[in-house]
Amino acid sequence: MNWIHLTDIVAIDQIIRDSFEKPQVIFKHSTRCSISSMALNRLEREEAPANANFYYLDLLKYRNISNELADKFNVYHESPQILIIRNGECVYDESHQGINMSEIEEQVTA
């Protein structure tokens, strides 16, 4: 898995711009949560679709970015959480045990 680390709030605008070219997937991860660690492990064991960028957000270090994502895309904050951004909008979000690569792949190829 080639994660792009989301560490700067201004990167959200770039993610939105890039989402018009291909889907952008954001994984919001809490390093203190065992469920979040299990979700991360499941994702990293699978091959990611090549037609999307995958972002990793450490919620403990960058809670302000998570809050901005919730506001900008009108989604309720959860951890762990997957957001798929396409054409400037969040078209899919899932959390906890619902996070799996096959569902992500289905969403980014739709």
mmCIF file with all atom_site columns, N, CA, C and O in Angstrom, residues 3-4 12 15 22-24 39-40 45 54 59 67-68 70 74 77 80 84 89 92 94 100 108-109:
data_model
loop_
_atom_site.group_PDB
_atom_site.id
_atom_site.type_symbol
_atom_site.label_atom_id
_atom_site.label_alt_id
_atom_site.label_comp_id
_atom_site.label_asym_id
_atom_site.label_entity_id
_atom_site.label_seq_id
_atom_site.pdbx_PDB_ins_code
_atom_site.Cartn_x
_atom_site.Cartn_y
_atom_site.Cartn_z
_atom_site.occupancy
_atom_site.B_iso_or_equiv
_atom_site.pdbx_formal_charge
_atom_site.auth_seq_id
_atom_site.auth_comp_id
_atom_site.auth_asym_id
_atom_site.auth_atom_id
_atom_site.pdbx_PDB_model_num
ATOM 1   N N  . TRP A 1 3   ? 0.584   4.702  0.784   1.00 0.00 ? 3   TRP A N  1
ATOM 2   C CA . TRP A 1 3   ? -0.202  5.769  1.400   1.00 0.00 ? 3   TRP A CA 1
ATOM 3   C C  . TRP A 1 3   ? 0.415   7.126  1.101   1.00 0.00 ? 3   TRP A C  1
ATOM 4   O O  . TRP A 1 3   ? 1.635   7.284  1.119   1.00 0.00 ? 3   TRP A O  1
ATOM 5   N N  . ILE A 1 4   ? -0.442  8.094  0.888   1.00 0.00 ? 4   ILE A N  1
ATOM 6   C CA . ILE A 1 4   ? -0.039  9.495  0.860   1.00 0.00 ? 4   ILE A CA 1
ATOM 7   C C  . ILE A 1 4   ? -0.454  10.042 2.224   1.00 0.00 ? 4   ILE A C  1
ATOM 8   O O  . ILE A 1 4   ? -1.635  9.998  2.573   1.00 0.00 ? 4   ILE A O  1
ATOM 9   N N  . ILE A 1 12  ? -6.422  19.297 1.477   1.00 0.00 ? 12  ILE A N  1
ATOM 10  C CA . ILE A 1 12  ? -7.819  18.946 1.185   1.00 0.00 ? 12  ILE A CA 1
ATOM 11  C C  . ILE A 1 12  ? -8.261  19.580 -0.131  1.00 0.00 ? 12  ILE A C  1
ATOM 12  O O  . ILE A 1 12  ? -8.939  18.939 -0.931  1.00 0.00 ? 12  ILE A O  1
ATOM 13  N N  . ILE A 1 15  ? -6.893  17.502 -2.881  1.00 0.00 ? 15  ILE A N  1
ATOM 14  C CA . ILE A 1 15  ? -7.653  16.256 -2.984  1.00 0.00 ? 15  ILE A CA 1
ATOM 15  C C  . ILE A 1 15  ? -8.944  16.498 -3.767  1.00 0.00 ? 15  ILE A C  1
ATOM 16  O O  . ILE A 1 15  ? -9.305  15.703 -4.642  1.00 0.00 ? 15  ILE A O  1
ATOM 17  N N  . LYS A 1 22  ? -9.560  11.391 -10.776 1.00 0.00 ? 22  LYS A N  1
ATOM 18  C CA . LYS A 1 22  ? -9.737  10.017 -10.306 1.00 0.00 ? 22  LYS A CA 1
ATOM 19  C C  . LYS A 1 22  ? -10.153 10.052 -8.846  1.00 0.00 ? 22  LYS A C  1
ATOM 20  O O  . LYS A 1 22  ? -9.906  11.046 -8.145  1.00 0.00 ? 22  LYS A O  1
ATOM 21  N N  . PRO A 1 23  ? -10.784 8.985  -8.362  1.00 0.00 ? 23  PRO A N  1
ATOM 22  C CA . PRO A 1 23  ? -11.248 8.972  -6.973  1.00 0.00 ? 23  PRO A CA 1
ATOM 23  C C  . PRO A 1 23  ? -10.083 9.113  -5.986  1.00 0.00 ? 23  PRO A C  1
ATOM 24  O O  . PRO A 1 23  ? -8.979  8.632  -6.227  1.00 0.00 ? 23  PRO A O  1
ATOM 25  N N  . GLN A 1 24  ? -10.389 9.770  -4.879  1.00 0.00 ? 24  GLN A N  1
ATOM 26  C CA . GLN A 1 24  ? -9.435  9.975  -3.789  1.00 0.00 ? 24  GLN A CA 1
ATOM 27  C C  . GLN A 1 24  ? -9.997  9.263  -2.558  1.00 0.00 ? 24  GLN A C  1
ATOM 28  O O  . GLN A 1 24  ? -11.141 9.511  -2.170  1.00 0.00 ? 24  GLN A O  1
ATOM 29  N N  . ALA A 1 39  ? -8.611  -2.560 10.931  1.00 0.00 ? 39  ALA A N  1
ATOM 30  C CA . ALA A 1 39  ? -9.047  -2.076 9.617   1.00 0.00 ? 39  ALA A CA 1
ATOM 31  C C  . ALA A 1 39  ? -7.830  -1.736 8.752   1.00 0.00 ? 39  ALA A C  1
ATOM 32  O O  . ALA A 1 39  ? -7.788  -2.084 7.566   1.00 0.00 ? 39  ALA A O  1
ATOM 33  N N  . LEU A 1 40  ? -6.844  -1.067 9.339   1.00 0.00 ? 40  LEU A N  1
ATOM 34  C CA . LEU A 1 40  ? -5.624  -0.725 8.615   1.00 0.00 ? 40  LEU A CA 1
ATOM 35  C C  . LEU A 1 40  ? -4.923  -1.998 8.139   1.00 0.00 ? 40  LEU A C  1
ATOM 36  O O  . LEU A 1 40  ? -4.508  -2.099 6.985   1.00 0.00 ? 40  LEU A O  1
ATOM 37  N N  . ARG A 1 45  ? -3.204  -5.658 3.686   1.00 0.00 ? 45  ARG A N  1
ATOM 38  C CA . ARG A 1 45  ? -3.016  -7.027 3.187   1.00 0.00 ? 45  ARG A CA 1
ATOM 39  C C  . ARG A 1 45  ? -3.545  -7.191 1.762   1.00 0.00 ? 45  ARG A C  1
ATOM 40  O O  . ARG A 1 45  ? -3.241  -8.182 1.107   1.00 0.00 ? 45  ARG A O  1
ATOM 41  N N  . PHE A 1 54  ? -4.659  6.957  -2.397  1.00 0.00 ? 54  PHE A N  1
ATOM 42  C CA . PHE A 1 54  ? -5.013  6.546  -1.042  1.00 0.00 ? 54  PHE A CA 1
ATOM 43  C C  . PHE A 1 54  ? -4.267  7.413  -0.028  1.00 0.00 ? 54  PHE A C  1
ATOM 44  O O  . PHE A 1 54  ? -3.044  7.419  0.005   1.00 0.00 ? 54  PHE A O  1
ATOM 45  N N  . LEU A 1 59  ? -5.430  10.486 13.045  1.00 0.00 ? 59  LEU A N  1
ATOM 46  C CA . LEU A 1 59  ? -6.389  11.350 13.736  1.00 0.00 ? 59  LEU A CA 1
ATOM 47  C C  . LEU A 1 59  ? -5.845  11.988 15.003  1.00 0.00 ? 59  LEU A C  1
ATOM 48  O O  . LEU A 1 59  ? -6.262  13.082 15.363  1.00 0.00 ? 59  LEU A O  1
ATOM 49  N N  . ASN A 1 67  ? -11.601 17.153 11.390  1.00 0.00 ? 67  ASN A N  1
ATOM 50  C CA . ASN A 1 67  ? -12.748 18.052 11.591  1.00 0.00 ? 67  ASN A CA 1
ATOM 51  C C  . ASN A 1 67  ? -13.092 18.793 10.306  1.00 0.00 ? 67  ASN A C  1
ATOM 52  O O  . ASN A 1 67  ? -14.269 18.958 9.964   1.00 0.00 ? 67  ASN A O  1
ATOM 53  N N  . GLU A 1 68  ? -12.071 19.242 9.590   1.00 0.00 ? 68  GLU A N  1
ATOM 54  C CA . GLU A 1 68  ? -12.297 19.951 8.328   1.00 0.00 ? 68  GLU A CA 1
ATOM 55  C C  . GLU A 1 68  ? -12.930 19.026 7.285   1.00 0.00 ? 68  GLU A C  1
ATOM 56  O O  . GLU A 1 68  ? -13.817 19.443 6.537   1.00 0.00 ? 68  GLU A O  1
ATOM 57  N N  . ALA A 1 70  ? -14.876 16.468 7.912   1.00 0.00 ? 70  ALA A N  1
ATOM 58  C CA . ALA A 1 70  ? -16.273 16.285 8.323   1.00 0.00 ? 70  ALA A CA 1
ATOM 59  C C  . ALA A 1 70  ? -17.119 17.472 7.898   1.00 0.00 ? 70  ALA A C  1
ATOM 60  O O  . ALA A 1 70  ? -18.223 17.300 7.368   1.00 0.00 ? 70  ALA A O  1
ATOM 61  N N  . ASN A 1 74  ? -19.553 17.062 4.797   1.00 0.00 ? 74  ASN A N  1
ATOM 62  C CA . ASN A 1 74  ? -20.813 16.814 5.493   1.00 0.00 ? 74  ASN A CA 1
ATOM 63  C C  . ASN A 1 74  ? -20.969 15.350 5.908   1.00 0.00 ? 74  ASN A C  1
ATOM 64  O O  . ASN A 1 74  ? -21.986 14.706 5.618   1.00 0.00 ? 74  ASN A O  1
ATOM 65  N N  . HIS A 1 77  ? -17.980 12.391 11.847  1.00 0.00 ? 77  HIS A N  1
ATOM 66  C CA . HIS A 1 77  ? -16.654 11.870 12.160  1.00 0.00 ? 77  HIS A CA 1
ATOM 67  C C  . HIS A 1 77  ? -16.760 10.508 12.838  1.00 0.00 ? 77  HIS A C  1
ATOM 68  O O  . HIS A 1 77  ? -17.496 10.336 13.807  1.00 0.00 ? 77  HIS A O  1
ATOM 69  N N  . PRO A 1 80  ? -12.226 3.987  12.974  1.00 0.00 ? 80  PRO A N  1
ATOM 70  C CA . PRO A 1 80  ? -11.659 4.327  11.672  1.00 0.00 ? 80  PRO A CA 1
ATOM 71  C C  . PRO A 1 80  ? -12.767 4.671  10.682  1.00 0.00 ? 80  PRO A C  1
ATOM 72  O O  . PRO A 1 80  ? -13.933 4.324  10.898  1.00 0.00 ? 80  PRO A O  1
ATOM 73  N N  . ILE A 1 84  ? -14.519 8.321  0.277   1.00 0.00 ? 84  ILE A N  1
ATOM 74  C CA . ILE A 1 84  ? -14.150 8.320  -1.133  1.00 0.00 ? 84  ILE A CA 1
ATOM 75  C C  . ILE A 1 84  ? -14.677 9.617  -1.735  1.00 0.00 ? 84  ILE A C  1
ATOM 76  O O  . ILE A 1 84  ? -15.876 9.904  -1.662  1.00 0.00 ? 84  ILE A O  1
ATOM 77  N N  . GLU A 1 89  ? -16.937 15.709 -4.238  1.00 0.00 ? 89  GLU A N  1
ATOM 78  C CA . GLU A 1 89  ? -17.888 15.341 -3.185  1.00 0.00 ? 89  GLU A CA 1
ATOM 79  C C  . GLU A 1 89  ? -17.545 13.990 -2.591  1.00 0.00 ? 89  GLU A C  1
ATOM 80  O O  . GLU A 1 89  ? -16.970 13.122 -3.256  1.00 0.00 ? 89  GLU A O  1
ATOM 81  N N  . TYR A 1 92  ? -18.943 8.218  -0.788  1.00 0.00 ? 92  TYR A N  1
ATOM 82  C CA . TYR A 1 92  ? -19.011 6.981  -0.008  1.00 0.00 ? 92  TYR A CA 1
ATOM 83  C C  . TYR A 1 92  ? -18.262 7.192  1.294   1.00 0.00 ? 92  TYR A C  1
ATOM 84  O O  . TYR A 1 92  ? -17.188 7.796  1.308   1.00 0.00 ? 92  TYR A O  1
ATOM 85  N N  . GLU A 1 94  ? -17.548 4.830  5.072   1.00 0.00 ? 94  GLU A N  1
ATOM 86  C CA . GLU A 1 94  ? -17.780 3.591  5.831   1.00 0.00 ? 94  GLU A CA 1
ATOM 87  C C  . GLU A 1 94  ? -16.862 3.624  7.042   1.00 0.00 ? 94  GLU A C  1
ATOM 88  O O  . GLU A 1 94  ? -15.844 4.306  7.038   1.00 0.00 ? 94  GLU A O  1
ATOM 89  N N  . ASN A 1 100 ? -13.462 -2.435 3.959   1.00 0.00 ? 100 ASN A N  1
ATOM 90  C CA . ASN A 1 100 ? -12.746 -3.525 3.292   1.00 0.00 ? 100 ASN A CA 1
ATOM 91  C C  . ASN A 1 100 ? -12.393 -3.110 1.874   1.00 0.00 ? 100 ASN A C  1
ATOM 92  O O  . ASN A 1 100 ? -13.092 -2.314 1.243   1.00 0.00 ? 100 ASN A O  1
ATOM 93  N N  . VAL A 1 108 ? -14.663 2.731  -6.256  1.00 0.00 ? 108 VAL A N  1
ATOM 94  C CA . VAL A 1 108 ? -13.796 3.594  -7.086  1.00 0.00 ? 108 VAL A CA 1
ATOM 95  C C  . VAL A 1 108 ? -13.849 3.218  -8.559  1.00 0.00 ? 108 VAL A C  1
ATOM 96  O O  . VAL A 1 108 ? -13.435 4.011  -9.398  1.00 0.00 ? 108 VAL A O  1
ATOM 97  N N  . THR A 1 109 ? -14.371 2.044  -8.881  1.00 0.00 ? 109 THR A N  1
ATOM 98  C CA . THR A 1 109 ? -14.496 1.670  -10.283 1.00 0.00 ? 109 THR A CA 1
ATOM 99  C C  . THR A 1 109 ? -15.904 1.894  -10.810 1.00 0.00 ? 109 THR A C  1
ATOM 100 O O  . THR A 1 109 ? -16.165 1.688  -11.994 1.00 0.00 ? 109 THR A O  1
#
